[in-house]
Amino acid sequence: MGSGGQRRALAVIDIDGVVADVRHRLHHLERRPRRWPEFFAAADDDPALAVGVTLVHELAATYDVAWFTGRHERLRRLTEVWLARHGLPEGPMAMRADEDFRPAPVVKSELLATLRDIAPVALVVDDDPEVLAVIARDGTPVRLADWVPRSATLARAQDVDGQT
């Protein structure tokens, strides 16, 4: 929060592909049947993406940080512990409901609406161009996290399988 307890505008940050490197666990999804439990269990071992972590700290100097992710709600505690372990700021976290398998652009636009109830959104950072295209339609500033090559496997998981 800003000085005097007043809430500042939010910088809303995605997790996978922005601050967490999921590439080491994509092999669980590359053939059928996809091994979703193993994919999610390995999230605790994601390396931090230095570029994303630095960006979040820079944004936190001006904005309150909020997180939104296509990860399912059942991964909340694992995700909170991972963020803290990597020195990332606490903030509200909007997550996909456990039984929600809709495409990421649909889910994340709804998650963003819940965060807008907390404070105005100054910027959204995500690695999914389709998510950002939907969000930018209302004039919300966006930034593409392009520091990790976009994986077709991850894109399918986000936009087709509705899993992350």
Short mmCIF file of C-alpha atoms in Angstrom, two decimals:
data_model
loop_
_atom_site.label_atom_id
_atom_site.label_comp_id
_atom_site.label_asym_id
_atom_site.label_seq_id
_atom_site.Cartn_x
_atom_site.Cartn_y
_atom_site.Cartn_z
CA MET A 1 0.00 0.00 0.00
CA GLY A 2 1.02 3.53 -0.56
CA SER A 3 1.81 5.94 2.27
CA GLY A 4 -0.97 6.65 4.71
CA GLY A 5 -2.57 3.25 4.01
CA GLN A 6 -3.98 4.37 0.68
CA ARG A 7 -4.02 1.80 -2.04
CA ARG A 8 -2.02 2.64 -5.12
CA ALA A 9 -2.95 1.52 -8.60
CA LEU A 10 -2.15 -2.12 -9.37
CA ALA A 11 0.48 -3.68 -11.56
CA VAL A 12 -1.09 -7.07 -12.31
CA ILE A 13 1.44 -9.79 -13.02
CA ASP A 14 1.01 -13.28 -14.45
CA ILE A 15 3.22 -15.96 -12.93
CA ASP A 16 4.04 -18.78 -15.39
CA GLY A 17 6.33 -17.49 -18.12
CA VAL A 18 6.68 -14.09 -16.44
CA VAL A 19 8.40 -14.75 -13.10
CA ALA A 20 8.34 -18.59 -13.05
CA ASP A 21 10.14 -20.66 -15.67
CA VAL A 22 7.91 -23.66 -16.44
CA ARG A 23 10.03 -25.09 -19.24
CA HIS A 24 11.51 -27.87 -17.07
CA ARG A 25 8.03 -29.39 -16.58
CA LEU A 26 6.54 -29.07 -20.06
CA HIS A 27 7.61 -32.62 -20.92
CA HIS A 28 4.68 -33.83 -18.79
CA LEU A 29 2.32 -32.31 -21.37
CA GLU A 30 4.00 -33.17 -24.65
CA ARG A 31 2.27 -36.50 -25.25
CA ARG A 32 -1.00 -38.17 -24.41
CA PRO A 33 -2.18 -38.80 -21.92
CA ARG A 34 -0.98 -35.51 -20.50
CA ARG A 35 0.33 -35.89 -16.98
CA TRP A 36 -1.29 -32.89 -15.31
CA PRO A 37 -0.69 -33.95 -11.68
CA GLU A 38 3.04 -34.28 -12.34
CA PHE A 39 3.12 -31.00 -14.26
CA PHE A 40 1.55 -29.10 -11.37
CA ALA A 41 3.51 -30.94 -8.65
CA ALA A 42 6.75 -29.77 -10.30
CA ALA A 43 5.71 -26.09 -10.07
CA ASP A 44 7.44 -25.81 -6.72
CA ASP A 45 10.75 -26.41 -8.53
CA ASP A 46 10.27 -23.66 -11.14
CA PRO A 47 13.36 -21.48 -11.44
CA ALA A 48 12.70 -17.76 -11.13
CA LEU A 49 13.02 -15.70 -14.31
CA ALA A 50 15.42 -12.91 -13.38
CA VAL A 51 14.04 -10.48 -15.98
CA GLY A 52 10.51 -10.91 -14.65
CA VAL A 53 11.56 -10.68 -11.01
CA THR A 54 13.48 -7.47 -11.70
CA LEU A 55 10.50 -5.99 -13.55
CA VAL A 56 8.16 -6.79 -10.65
CA HIS A 57 10.48 -5.06 -8.18
CA GLU A 58 10.70 -2.03 -10.45
CA LEU A 59 6.91 -1.88 -10.76
CA ALA A 60 6.49 -2.30 -6.99
CA ALA A 61 8.26 1.03 -6.47
CA THR A 62 5.30 2.77 -8.12
CA TYR A 63 2.35 0.35 -7.90
CA ASP A 64 0.90 -2.23 -5.59
CA VAL A 65 1.53 -5.65 -7.08
CA ALA A 66 -1.33 -8.08 -7.69
CA TRP A 67 -1.03 -11.51 -9.22
CA PHE A 68 -3.31 -13.24 -11.66
CA THR A 69 -2.74 -16.69 -12.93
CA GLY A 70 -4.37 -19.47 -14.85
CA ARG A 71 -3.14 -21.86 -12.16
CA HIS A 72 -5.99 -23.53 -10.34
CA GLU A 73 -7.00 -22.41 -6.86
CA ARG A 74 -5.73 -25.70 -5.36
CA LEU A 75 -2.20 -24.43 -6.10
CA ARG A 76 -2.63 -21.22 -4.08
CA ARG A 77 -0.44 -22.21 -1.12
CA LEU A 78 2.31 -23.69 -3.31
CA THR A 79 2.26 -20.48 -5.40
CA GLU A 80 2.34 -18.14 -2.41
CA VAL A 81 5.27 -20.03 -0.90
CA TRP A 82 7.11 -20.00 -4.25
CA LEU A 83 6.63 -16.22 -4.64
CA ALA A 84 7.88 -15.57 -1.09
CA ARG A 85 10.87 -17.88 -1.55
CA HIS A 86 11.91 -15.84 -4.58
CA GLY A 87 11.54 -12.51 -2.79
CA LEU A 88 8.51 -11.35 -4.74
CA PRO A 89 6.05 -8.95 -3.12
CA GLU A 90 2.86 -10.10 -1.51
CA GLY A 91 -0.36 -8.93 -3.04
CA PRO A 92 -3.83 -10.05 -3.93
CA MET A 93 -3.83 -13.17 -6.11
CA ALA A 94 -6.65 -14.05 -8.48
CA MET A 95 -6.62 -17.70 -9.57
CA ARG A 96 -8.65 -19.98 -11.82
CA ALA A 97 -11.32 -22.00 -9.98
CA ASP A 98 -10.40 -25.67 -9.63
CA GLU A 99 -13.08 -26.87 -12.05
CA ASP A 100 -12.65 -24.05 -14.59
CA PHE A 101 -11.10 -25.23 -17.86
CA ARG A 102 -12.03 -22.29 -20.09
CA PRO A 103 -9.37 -20.66 -22.29
CA ALA A 104 -6.93 -18.32 -20.54
CA PRO A 105 -8.13 -15.11 -22.27
CA VAL A 106 -11.67 -15.66 -20.95
CA VAL A 107 -10.61 -16.64 -17.44
CA LYS A 108 -7.99 -13.94 -17.05
CA SER A 109 -10.29 -11.15 -18.19
CA GLU A 110 -12.68 -12.24 -15.41
CA LEU A 111 -9.86 -12.52 -12.87
CA LEU A 112 -8.74 -9.03 -13.80
CA ALA A 113 -12.26 -7.72 -13.13
CA THR A 114 -12.04 -9.02 -9.55
CA LEU A 115 -8.72 -7.20 -9.08
CA ARG A 116 -10.23 -3.98 -10.44
CA ASP A 117 -12.64 -4.11 -7.50
CA ILE A 118 -9.60 -3.61 -5.24
CA ALA A 119 -7.92 -0.71 -7.07
CA PRO A 120 -7.45 0.72 -10.56
CA VAL A 121 -5.22 -1.37 -12.81
CA ALA A 122 -2.27 0.58 -14.22
CA LEU A 123 -0.59 -2.27 -16.13
CA VAL A 124 -0.95 -5.98 -16.89
CA VAL A 125 2.10 -8.14 -17.64
CA ASP A 126 1.52 -11.56 -19.23
CA ASP A 127 3.34 -13.91 -21.59
CA ASP A 128 0.20 -14.78 -23.56
CA PRO A 129 -0.45 -12.39 -26.47
CA GLU A 130 -4.06 -13.57 -26.71
CA VAL A 131 -4.70 -12.69 -23.07
CA LEU A 132 -3.16 -9.26 -23.56
CA ALA A 133 -5.18 -8.61 -26.72
CA VAL A 134 -8.43 -9.19 -24.81
CA ILE A 135 -7.31 -7.03 -21.89
CA ALA A 136 -6.02 -4.18 -24.07
CA ARG A 137 -9.40 -3.80 -25.80
CA ASP A 138 -10.69 -1.67 -22.92
CA GLY A 139 -7.61 0.54 -22.94
CA THR A 140 -5.75 -1.16 -20.08
CA PRO A 141 -1.98 -0.82 -20.62
CA VAL A 142 -0.29 -4.17 -21.20
CA ARG A 143 3.24 -5.47 -21.50
CA LEU A 144 4.16 -8.73 -23.18
CA ALA A 145 6.61 -10.85 -21.20
CA ASP A 146 8.69 -12.01 -24.14
CA TRP A 147 11.86 -13.04 -22.32
CA VAL A 148 11.08 -16.77 -22.68
CA PRO A 149 10.25 -18.18 -26.12
CA ARG A 150 6.54 -19.00 -26.29
CA SER A 151 6.05 -22.75 -26.08
CA ALA A 152 3.33 -24.33 -28.23
CA THR A 153 2.82 -26.84 -25.40
CA LEU A 154 2.22 -24.09 -22.84
CA ALA A 155 0.02 -22.14 -25.27
CA ARG A 156 -2.16 -25.24 -25.74
CA ALA A 157 -2.34 -25.78 -21.97
CA GLN A 158 -3.46 -22.17 -21.43
CA ASP A 159 -5.73 -21.53 -24.37
CA VAL A 160 -7.12 -24.95 -25.29
CA ASP A 161 -6.88 -27.21 -22.23
CA GLY A 162 -7.66 -24.43 -19.74
CA GLN A 163 -5.13 -25.76 -17.26
CA THR A 164 -2.71 -22.95 -16.50
#
